[in-house]
Coordinates of N, CA and C in Angstrom, one line a residue:
Chain A
X28 N 36.1 -55.3 48.8 CA 34.8 -55.4 48.1 C 34.9 -54.8 46.8
X29 N 34.3 -55.4 45.7 CA 34.3 -54.8 44.4 C 33.2 -53.8 44.3
X30 N 32.2 -53.9 45.2 CA 31.1 -52.9 45.2 C 30.1 -53.4 44.1
X31 N 29.6 -52.5 43.3 CA 28.7 -52.8 42.2 C 29.5 -52.9 40.9
X32 N 29.3 -54.0 40.2 CA 30.0 -54.2 38.9 C 29.0 -54.4 37.8
X33 N 29.4 -53.9 36.6 CA 28.5 -54.0 35.5 C 29.3 -54.5 34.3
X34 N 28.7 -55.4 33.5 CA 29.3 -55.7 32.2 C 28.2 -55.8 31.1
X35 N 28.5 -55.5 29.9 CA 29.8 -54.9 29.4 C 29.9 -53.4 29.7
X36 N 31.0 -52.8 29.4 CA 31.2 -51.4 29.5 C 30.6 -50.7 28.3
X37 N 30.7 -51.2 27.2 CA 30.2 -50.7 25.9 C 29.5 -51.8 25.1
X38 N 28.5 -51.4 24.4 CA 27.8 -52.4 23.5 C 27.1 -51.7 22.4
X39 N 27.3 -52.3 21.2 CA 26.5 -51.8 20.0 C 25.6 -52.9 19.6
X40 N 24.4 -52.6 19.4 CA 23.4 -53.6 19.0 C 22.7 -53.1 17.7
X41 N 22.2 -54.0 16.9 CA 21.3 -53.6 15.8 C 19.9 -53.7 16.3
X42 N 19.0 -52.9 15.6 CA 17.6 -52.9 16.0 C 17.1 -54.3 15.9
X43 N 16.3 -54.7 16.9 CA 15.7 -56.0 16.9 C 16.5 -57.0 17.7
X44 N 17.8 -56.8 17.9 CA 18.6 -57.8 18.7 C 18.2 -57.7 20.2
X45 N 18.5 -58.8 20.8 CA 18.3 -58.8 22.3 C 19.7 -59.0 23.0
X46 N 19.7 -58.6 24.2 CA 20.9 -58.8 25.0 C 20.6 -58.6 26.5
X47 N 21.5 -59.0 27.3 CA 21.4 -58.9 28.8 C 22.6 -58.1 29.3
X48 N 22.2 -57.0 30.1 CA 23.2 -56.3 30.8 C 23.4 -56.9 32.2
X49 N 24.6 -57.2 32.6 CA 24.8 -57.8 33.9 C 25.1 -56.8 35.0
X50 N 24.7 -57.1 36.1 CA 24.9 -56.3 37.3 C 25.1 -57.2 38.5
X51 N 26.1 -57.0 39.3 CA 26.4 -57.8 40.5 C 26.9 -56.9 41.6
X52 N 26.5 -57.2 42.8 CA 27.1 -56.5 44.0 C 27.5 -57.5 45.1
X53 N 28.5 -57.2 45.8 CA 29.0 -58.1 46.8 C 28.9 -57.5 48.2
X54 N 28.0 -56.6 48.4 CA 27.8 -55.9 49.7 C 26.6 -56.4 50.5
X55 N 26.0 -57.5 50.0 CA 24.8 -58.1 50.6 C 23.6 -57.1 50.7
X56 N 23.5 -56.3 49.7 CA 22.4 -55.3 49.7 C 21.1 -55.9 49.2
X57 N 20.0 -55.5 49.9 CA 18.7 -56.1 49.5 C 18.2 -55.4 48.3
X58 N 18.3 -54.1 48.2 CA 17.7 -53.3 47.1 C 18.6 -53.1 46.0
X59 N 18.1 -53.4 44.7 CA 18.9 -53.2 43.5 C 18.0 -52.5 42.5
X60 N 18.6 -51.7 41.6 CA 17.8 -51.0 40.7 C 18.6 -50.7 39.4
X61 N 17.8 -50.5 38.3 CA 18.4 -50.1 37.0 C 17.9 -48.7 36.6
X62 N 18.8 -47.8 36.2 CA 18.5 -46.5 35.7 C 19.0 -46.4 34.3
X63 N 18.4 -45.5 33.5 CA 19.0 -45.1 32.3 C 19.2 -43.6 32.4
X64 N 20.3 -43.2 31.8 CA 20.7 -41.7 31.8 C 20.8 -41.2 30.4
X65 N 20.0 -40.3 30.0 CA 20.0 -39.6 28.7 C 20.3 -38.2 28.9
X66 N 21.0 -37.5 27.9 CA 21.3 -36.1 28.1 C 20.1 -35.3 28.4
X67 N 20.2 -34.4 29.4 CA 19.2 -33.5 29.7 C 18.0 -34.1 30.4
X68 N 18.1 -35.4 30.7 CA 16.9 -36.0 31.4 C 17.2 -36.7 32.7
X69 N 18.4 -36.5 33.2 CA 18.7 -37.1 34.5 C 18.7 -38.6 34.5
X70 N 18.4 -39.2 35.6 CA 18.4 -40.6 35.8 C 17.0 -41.1 35.9
X71 N 16.6 -42.0 35.1 CA 15.2 -42.5 35.2 C 15.2 -44.0 35.5
X72 N 14.3 -44.4 36.5 CA 14.3 -45.7 37.0 C 13.5 -46.6 36.1
X73 N 14.2 -47.8 35.7 CA 13.6 -48.7 34.8 C 12.9 -49.8 35.6
X74 N 13.6 -50.6 36.4 CA 13.1 -51.6 37.2 C 13.8 -51.6 38.5
X75 N 13.2 -52.2 39.6 CA 14.0 -52.3 40.8 C 13.5 -53.6 41.5
X76 N 14.3 -54.0 42.6 CA 14.1 -55.2 43.3 C 14.4 -54.9 44.8
X77 N 13.5 -55.4 45.7 CA 13.7 -55.2 47.1 C 14.2 -56.4 47.8
X78 N 14.5 -57.4 47.0 CA 15.1 -58.7 47.5 C 15.0 -59.8 46.5
X79 N 15.7 -60.9 46.7 CA 15.7 -62.0 45.8 C 14.2 -62.5 45.6
X80 N 13.9 -62.7 44.3 CA 12.6 -63.1 43.9 C 11.5 -62.1 43.8
X81 N 11.9 -60.8 44.1 CA 10.9 -59.7 44.0 C 11.4 -58.6 43.1
X82 N 10.6 -58.3 42.1 CA 10.9 -57.2 41.2 C 9.7 -56.3 41.0
X83 N 9.9 -55.1 40.6 CA 8.8 -54.2 40.3 C 9.2 -53.2 39.2
X84 N 8.2 -52.5 38.6 CA 8.5 -51.6 37.6 C 8.9 -50.2 38.1
X85 N 9.7 -49.5 37.4 CA 10.0 -48.1 37.7 C 9.2 -47.2 36.8
X86 N 9.9 -46.1 36.4 CA 9.2 -45.1 35.6 C 9.1 -45.4 34.1
X87 N 10.1 -46.1 33.6 CA 10.3 -46.4 32.2 C 10.6 -47.9 31.9
X88 N 9.6 -48.8 32.2 CA 9.9 -50.2 32.1 C 9.8 -50.8 30.8
X89 N 9.1 -50.2 29.9 CA 8.7 -50.8 28.6 C 10.0 -51.2 27.8
X90 N 10.0 -52.4 27.3 CA 11.1 -52.9 26.5 C 12.2 -53.6 27.3
X91 N 12.0 -53.6 28.6 CA 13.0 -54.2 29.5 C 12.4 -55.3 30.4
X92 N 13.2 -56.3 30.7 CA 12.8 -57.3 31.7 C 13.9 -57.5 32.7
X93 N 13.5 -57.9 33.9 CA 14.5 -58.2 35.0 C 14.1 -59.4 35.7
X94 N 15.0 -60.0 36.4 CA 14.8 -61.1 37.4 C 15.8 -60.9 38.5
X95 N 15.5 -61.5 39.6 CA 16.4 -61.5 40.8 C 16.4 -62.8 41.5
X96 N 17.2 -63.7 40.9 CA 17.2 -65.1 41.5 C 18.1 -65.2 42.7
X97 N 19.1 -64.3 42.8 CA 20.0 -64.3 44.0 C 20.1 -62.8 44.5
X98 N 20.6 -62.7 45.7 CA 20.8 -61.3 46.3 C 21.8 -60.6 45.5
X99 N 22.8 -61.3 44.9 CA 24.0 -60.6 44.3 C 23.7 -60.1 42.9
X100 N 22.9 -60.7 42.1 CA 22.8 -60.4 40.7 C 21.4 -59.9 40.3
X101 N 21.5 -58.9 39.4 CA 20.2 -58.3 38.9 C 20.4 -57.9 37.4
X102 N 20.2 -58.9 36.5 CA 20.4 -58.6 35.1 C 19.2 -57.9 34.5
X103 N 19.6 -57.1 33.5 CA 18.5 -56.3 32.7 C 18.5 -56.9 31.3
X104 N 17.4 -57.3 30.8 CA 17.3 -57.8 29.5 C 16.5 -56.9 28.6
X105 N 17.2 -56.6 27.4 CA 16.5 -55.9 26.4 C 16.0 -56.9 25.4
X106 N 14.7 -56.9 25.2 CA 14.0 -58.0 24.5 C 14.2 -57.8 22.9
X107 N 14.0 -56.6 22.4 CA 14.1 -56.3 21.0 C 14.6 -54.9 20.9
X108 N 15.9 -54.7 20.8 CA 16.5 -53.4 20.9 C 15.9 -52.4 19.9
X109 N 15.7 -51.1 20.4 CA 15.3 -50.1 19.5 C 16.2 -48.9 19.7
X110 N 16.4 -48.0 18.6 CA 17.2 -46.9 18.7 C 16.9 -46.0 20.0
X111 N 15.7 -46.0 20.4 CA 15.3 -45.2 21.6 C 15.9 -45.7 22.9
X112 N 16.4 -46.9 22.8 CA 17.1 -47.5 24.0 C 18.6 -47.1 24.1
X113 N 19.1 -46.4 23.1 CA 20.5 -45.9 23.2 C 20.6 -45.0 24.4
X114 N 21.5 -45.3 25.3 CA 21.6 -44.6 26.6 C 22.8 -45.2 27.3
X115 N 23.0 -44.6 28.5 CA 23.9 -45.1 29.5 C 23.1 -45.7 30.6
X116 N 23.4 -47.0 30.9 CA 22.6 -47.7 31.9 C 23.4 -47.9 33.2
X117 N 22.8 -47.5 34.3 CA 23.5 -47.7 35.6 C 22.7 -48.6 36.4
X118 N 23.4 -49.6 37.1 CA 22.8 -50.4 38.1 C 23.2 -49.8 39.4
X119 N 22.3 -49.9 40.4 CA 22.6 -49.4 41.8 C 22.1 -50.4 42.8
X120 N 22.7 -50.3 44.0 CA 22.2 -51.1 45.1 C 22.3 -50.3 46.4
X121 N 21.4 -50.7 47.3 CA 21.4 -50.0 48.6 C 21.1 -51.1 49.7
X122 N 21.4 -50.7 50.9 CA 21.4 -51.7 52.0 C 20.0 -52.2 52.3
X123 N 19.1 -51.2 52.4 CA 17.7 -51.5 52.8 C 16.7 -51.3 51.7
X124 N 16.5 -50.0 51.5 CA 15.5 -49.6 50.5 C 16.0 -48.6 49.5
X125 N 15.2 -48.1 48.6 CA 15.6 -47.1 47.7 C 15.8 -45.7 48.4
X126 N 15.5 -45.6 49.6 CA 15.6 -44.4 50.4 C 16.8 -44.4 51.3
X127 N 17.8 -45.3 51.0 CA 19.1 -45.3 51.6 C 20.1 -44.9 50.5
X128 N 21.3 -44.7 50.9 CA 22.4 -44.4 49.9 C 22.4 -45.4 48.9
X129 N 22.4 -45.0 47.6 CA 22.5 -46.0 46.5 C 23.9 -45.9 46.0
X130 N 24.5 -47.1 45.8 CA 25.8 -47.3 45.3 C 25.7 -47.7 43.8
X131 N 26.2 -46.8 42.9 CA 26.1 -47.1 41.5 C 27.3 -47.9 40.9
X132 N 26.9 -48.7 39.9 CA 28.0 -49.3 39.1 C 28.6 -48.3 38.2
X133 N 29.6 -48.8 37.4 CA 30.3 -47.9 36.5 C 29.6 -47.5 35.2
X134 N 28.5 -48.2 34.9 CA 27.6 -47.9 33.8 C 28.0 -48.8 32.6
X135 N 27.0 -48.9 31.7 CA 27.1 -49.5 30.4 C 26.6 -48.6 29.3
X136 N 27.5 -48.3 28.4 CA 27.0 -47.4 27.3 C 26.6 -48.2 26.1
X137 N 25.3 -48.1 25.8 CA 24.6 -48.9 24.8 C 24.2 -48.0 23.6
X138 N 24.6 -48.5 22.4 CA 24.2 -47.8 21.2 C 23.4 -48.8 20.4
X139 N 22.2 -48.4 19.9 CA 21.4 -49.2 19.1 C 21.2 -48.6 17.7
X140 N 21.7 -49.3 16.7 CA 21.7 -48.7 15.3 C 20.6 -49.2 14.5
Chain B
X30 N 1.9 -37.4 38.3 CA 2.9 -38.1 39.1 C 3.9 -37.2 39.7
X31 N 4.8 -37.7 40.4 CA 5.9 -36.9 41.0 C 6.8 -36.3 39.9
X32 N 7.1 -35.0 40.1 CA 8.0 -34.3 39.2 C 9.0 -33.5 40.0
X33 N 10.2 -33.5 39.6 CA 11.3 -32.8 40.2 C 12.0 -31.9 39.2
X34 N 11.9 -30.6 39.5 CA 12.5 -29.6 38.6 C 13.8 -29.1 39.2
X35 N 14.8 -29.0 38.4 CA 16.1 -28.6 38.9 C 16.6 -27.4 38.1
X36 N 17.2 -26.4 38.9 CA 17.7 -25.2 38.2 C 18.9 -24.7 39.0
X37 N 19.9 -24.1 38.3 CA 19.9 -23.9 36.8 C 20.5 -25.2 36.2
X38 N 20.5 -25.3 34.9 CA 21.0 -26.4 34.2 C 22.5 -26.3 34.1
X39 N 23.1 -25.1 34.0 CA 24.5 -24.9 34.1 C 24.8 -23.8 35.0
X40 N 26.0 -23.8 35.7 CA 26.4 -22.8 36.6 C 27.9 -22.7 36.6
X41 N 28.4 -21.5 36.4 CA 29.8 -21.3 36.4 C 30.1 -20.3 37.5
X42 N 31.1 -20.7 38.3 CA 31.5 -19.8 39.4 C 33.1 -19.7 39.5
X43 N 33.5 -18.7 40.1 CA 35.0 -18.5 40.3 C 35.4 -19.3 41.6
X44 N 36.5 -19.9 41.6 CA 37.0 -20.6 42.7 C 36.9 -19.8 44.0
X45 N 36.4 -20.4 45.1 CA 36.2 -19.6 46.3 C 34.8 -19.0 46.5
X46 N 34.1 -18.9 45.4 CA 32.7 -18.4 45.5 C 31.8 -19.5 46.0
X47 N 30.6 -19.2 46.3 CA 29.5 -20.1 46.6 C 28.7 -20.5 45.4
X48 N 28.1 -21.7 45.5 CA 27.2 -22.2 44.4 C 26.0 -22.7 45.1
X49 N 24.8 -22.3 44.4 CA 23.5 -22.8 44.9 C 22.7 -23.4 43.8
X50 N 22.2 -24.6 44.0 CA 21.4 -25.3 43.1 C 20.1 -25.6 43.7
X51 N 19.0 -25.3 43.0 CA 17.6 -25.4 43.6 C 16.8 -26.5 42.9
X52 N 16.0 -27.2 43.7 CA 15.1 -28.2 43.2 C 13.7 -28.0 43.8
X53 N 12.7 -28.2 43.0 CA 11.3 -28.2 43.5 C 10.7 -29.5 43.2
X54 N 9.8 -29.9 44.1 CA 9.1 -31.2 43.9 C 7.6 -31.0 44.0
X55 N 6.8 -32.0 43.4 CA 5.4 -31.7 43.3 C 4.6 -32.5 44.4
X56 N 5.1 -33.6 44.9 CA 4.4 -34.4 45.8 C 4.7 -34.1 47.3
X57 N 3.7 -33.6 48.0 CA 3.9 -33.1 49.4 C 4.2 -34.3 50.3
X58 N 4.0 -35.6 49.8 CA 4.3 -36.7 50.6 C 5.7 -37.2 50.5
X59 N 6.5 -36.6 49.6 CA 7.9 -36.9 49.5 C 8.6 -36.7 50.8
X60 N 9.5 -37.6 51.2 CA 10.1 -37.5 52.5 C 11.6 -37.7 52.6
X61 N 12.2 -37.9 51.4 CA 13.6 -38.2 51.3 C 14.2 -37.5 50.1
X62 N 15.3 -36.7 50.3 CA 15.8 -35.8 49.3 C 17.4 -35.9 49.3
X63 N 17.9 -36.8 48.4 CA 19.3 -36.9 48.3 C 19.9 -36.0 47.1
X64 N 21.2 -35.8 47.2 CA 21.9 -35.1 46.2 C 23.1 -36.0 45.8
X65 N 23.2 -36.2 44.4 CA 24.3 -37.0 43.9 C 25.2 -36.2 43.0
X66 N 26.5 -36.5 43.1 CA 27.5 -35.8 42.2 C 28.0 -36.8 41.2
X67 N 28.1 -36.3 40.0 CA 28.7 -37.2 38.9 C 29.8 -36.5 38.2
X68 N 31.0 -36.9 38.4 CA 32.1 -36.4 37.6 C 32.1 -37.0 36.2
X69 N 32.8 -36.3 35.3 CA 32.7 -36.6 33.9 C 33.2 -38.1 33.7
X70 N 32.3 -38.9 33.1 CA 32.6 -40.3 32.8 C 32.6 -41.2 33.9
X71 N 32.1 -40.7 35.1 CA 32.1 -41.5 36.3 C 30.6 -41.9 36.7
X72 N 30.5 -42.6 37.8 CA 29.2 -43.0 38.3 C 28.7 -41.9 39.3
X73 N 27.4 -41.8 39.4 CA 26.9 -40.9 40.5 C 27.3 -41.4 41.9
X74 N 27.5 -40.4 42.8 CA 27.8 -40.7 44.1 C 27.1 -39.8 45.1
X75 N 26.5 -40.3 46.1 CA 25.8 -39.5 47.1 C 26.7 -38.6 47.8
X76 N 26.3 -37.3 47.9 CA 27.2 -36.4 48.6 C 26.5 -35.9 49.9
X77 N 25.2 -35.8 49.9 CA 24.4 -35.4 51.1 C 23.0 -35.7 50.9
X78 N 22.2 -36.0 51.9 CA 20.8 -36.2 51.8 C 20.1 -35.7 53.0
X79 N 18.8 -35.4 52.9 CA 18.0 -34.9 54.0 C 16.7 -35.5 54.0
X80 N 16.1 -35.8 55.2 CA 14.8 -36.3 55.3 C 13.9 -35.2 55.8
X81 N 12.6 -35.5 55.6 CA 11.6 -34.4 55.8 C 11.4 -33.9 57.2
X82 N 12.0 -34.6 58.2 CA 11.9 -34.2 59.6 C 12.9 -33.1 60.0
X83 N 13.8 -32.7 59.1 CA 14.8 -31.7 59.4 C 14.8 -30.6 58.3
X84 N 15.2 -29.4 58.7 CA 15.2 -28.3 57.7 C 16.5 -28.1 57.0
X85 N 17.6 -28.5 57.7 CA 18.9 -28.2 57.2 C 19.9 -29.3 57.6
X86 N 20.9 -29.6 56.8 CA 21.9 -30.5 57.1 C 23.2 -30.0 56.5
X87 N 24.3 -30.1 57.2 CA 25.6 -29.6 56.8 C 26.6 -30.7 56.9
X88 N 27.6 -30.7 55.9 CA 28.7 -31.6 55.9 C 29.9 -30.8 55.3
X89 N 30.7 -30.2 56.2 CA 31.8 -29.4 55.8 C 31.4 -28.3 54.8
X90 N 31.8 -28.3 53.6 CA 31.5 -27.1 52.7 C 30.1 -27.3 52.0
X91 N 29.4 -28.4 52.3 CA 28.2 -28.7 51.6 C 27.0 -28.6 52.6
X92 N 25.9 -28.0 52.2 CA 24.7 -28.0 53.0 C 23.5 -28.2 52.1
X93 N 22.5 -28.7 52.7 CA 21.2 -28.8 52.0 C 20.1 -28.2 52.9
X94 N 19.2 -27.4 52.3 CA 18.1 -26.9 53.1 C 16.8 -27.4 52.4
X95 N 15.8 -27.6 53.3 CA 14.5 -28.1 52.8 C 13.4 -27.2 53.3
X96 N 12.5 -26.8 52.4 CA 11.4 -26.0 52.7 C 10.1 -26.8 52.3
X97 N 9.5 -27.5 53.3 CA 8.4 -28.4 52.9 C 7.2 -27.6 52.5
X98 N 7.0 -26.4 53.1 CA 5.8 -25.7 52.7 C 5.8 -25.3 51.3
X99 N 7.0 -24.8 50.8 CA 7.2 -24.4 49.4 C 7.5 -25.5 48.5
X100 N 7.8 -26.7 49.1 CA 8.2 -27.9 48.3 C 9.4 -27.6 47.5
X101 N 10.5 -27.1 48.1 CA 11.7 -27.0 47.4 C 12.9 -27.2 48.4
X102 N 14.0 -27.6 47.8 CA 15.2 -27.9 48.6 C 16.4 -27.5 47.7
X103 N 17.5 -27.1 48.4 CA 18.6 -26.5 47.7 C 19.9 -27.1 48.2
X104 N 20.9 -27.1 47.3 CA 22.3 -27.5 47.7 C 23.1 -26.3 47.7
X105 N 23.9 -26.1 48.8 CA 24.8 -25.0 48.9 C 26.2 -25.5 49.0
X106 N 27.1 -25.0 48.1 CA 28.5 -25.4 48.2 C 29.3 -24.1 48.5
X107 N 30.0 -24.0 49.6 CA 30.8 -22.8 49.9 C 32.2 -23.1 49.5
X108 N 33.0 -22.0 49.3 CA 34.4 -22.0 49.0 C 34.7 -23.0 47.9
X109 N 34.0 -22.9 46.8 CA 34.1 -23.9 45.8 C 35.6 -24.0 45.3
X110 N 35.9 -25.3 44.9 CA 37.2 -25.6 44.4 C 37.0 -26.3 43.0
X111 N 38.1 -26.3 42.2 CA 38.0 -26.9 40.8 C 37.5 -28.3 40.9
X112 N 37.8 -29.1 41.9 CA 37.4 -30.5 42.0 C 35.8 -30.6 42.3
X113 N 35.2 -29.5 42.6 CA 33.7 -29.5 42.7 C 33.0 -29.5 41.3
X114 N 33.8 -29.3 40.3 CA 33.2 -29.3 38.9 C 32.7 -30.7 38.6
X115 N 31.4 -30.7 38.3 CA 30.7 -32.0 38.1 C 29.3 -31.7 37.7
X116 N 28.5 -32.8 37.5 CA 27.0 -32.6 37.3 C 26.4 -33.1 38.6
X117 N 25.5 -32.3 39.2 CA 24.8 -32.5 40.4 C 23.4 -32.8 40.1
X118 N 22.9 -33.9 40.7 CA 21.5 -34.3 40.6 C 20.8 -34.3 41.9
X119 N 19.6 -33.7 42.0 CA 18.8 -33.8 43.1 C 17.8 -34.9 42.9
X120 N 17.1 -35.4 43.9 CA 16.1 -36.4 43.8 C 15.1 -36.3 44.9
X121 N 13.9 -36.8 44.7 CA 12.9 -36.8 45.8 C 12.2 -38.2 45.7
X122 N 11.8 -38.6 46.9 CA 11.1 -39.9 46.9 C 9.7 -39.8 46.4
X123 N 9.2 -40.9 45.9 CA 7.8 -40.9 45.4 C 6.9 -41.4 46.5
X124 N 5.7 -40.8 46.5 CA 4.7 -41.1 47.6 C 4.5 -42.5 47.8
X125 N 4.6 -43.0 49.0 CA 4.3 -44.3 49.4 C 5.2 -45.4 48.7
X126 N 6.3 -45.0 48.2 CA 7.2 -46.0 47.6 C 8.6 -45.7 48.1
X127 N 9.5 -46.6 47.7 CA 10.9 -46.3 47.9 C 11.6 -46.0 46.6
X128 N 10.9 -45.4 45.7 CA 11.5 -45.0 44.4 C 12.0 -43.6 44.5
X129 N 13.0 -43.3 43.7 CA 13.5 -41.9 43.6 C 13.2 -41.3 42.3
X130 N 12.8 -40.1 42.2 CA 12.6 -39.3 41.0 C 13.7 -38.3 41.0
X131 N 14.5 -38.3 39.9 CA 15.7 -37.5 39.8 C 15.4 -36.2 39.0
X132 N 16.0 -35.1 39.4 CA 16.0 -33.9 38.6 C 16.9 -34.1 37.3
X133 N 16.9 -33.1 36.5 CA 17.6 -33.2 35.2 C 19.1 -32.9 35.3
X134 N 19.6 -32.4 36.4 CA 21.0 -32.2 36.6 C 21.4 -30.8 36.4
X135 N 22.5 -30.4 37.1 CA 23.1 -29.1 37.0 C 24.6 -29.3 36.7
X136 N 25.1 -28.8 35.6 CA 26.6 -28.9 35.4 C 27.2 -27.7 36.0
X137 N 28.0 -27.9 37.0 CA 28.8 -26.9 37.8 C 30.2 -26.8 37.3
X138 N 30.6 -25.6 36.9 CA 32.0 -25.4 36.5 C 32.6 -24.4 37.4
X139 N 33.8 -24.8 38.0 CA 34.5 -23.9 38.9 C 35.8 -23.5 38.3
X140 N 35.9 -22.2 38.0 CA 37.1 -21.7 37.3 C 38.2 -21.3 38.3
X141 N 39.4 -21.7 38.1 CA 40.5 -21.3 39.0 C 40.8 -19.8 38.9

């Protein structure tokens, strides 16, 4: 099993550009989530999904969109990048709910200039 | 809303000593408390978790204690080793949801 994979590893965007961060898991997990990690602020939940076709907002959803058309994939879209979105983004999945062990991907380091 | 405070932000110990990291949470309905370890440049990984129906859980050199009355929980690492050096995050579940609220992290350095 590859576990949770994310692409790209690094990305530089200009303000106003849009892009999609990819996340996939091959463990047949129902729950998937996106976090951002900023220095001194821990991990903050952006959006999550409890299964294909179902998504919901986390703590910091503004400026991001998600969809979950399959169990395996959970892409995160930045609609119009801003410098405040410079961060490391982690995708995670768990078997049942967010209250089970979450398996994190390797992360995407995003810089917005 | 739910808030999780974590202390200290940095902790330095000598190899073989114990390390304790403490977290407090604000929502009395929180019922799940995991701890994640993140080595430099790596992804977070679960090291231990506890649910609100138990007061203590142990796994080799790692233990977690939960005090629901005081709304705090702690991570205890005994006989620390250099490979324990990492950032440790606590988290608590948010009322009536399966979302996690993370603390701000503790950077643990174990000196040989």
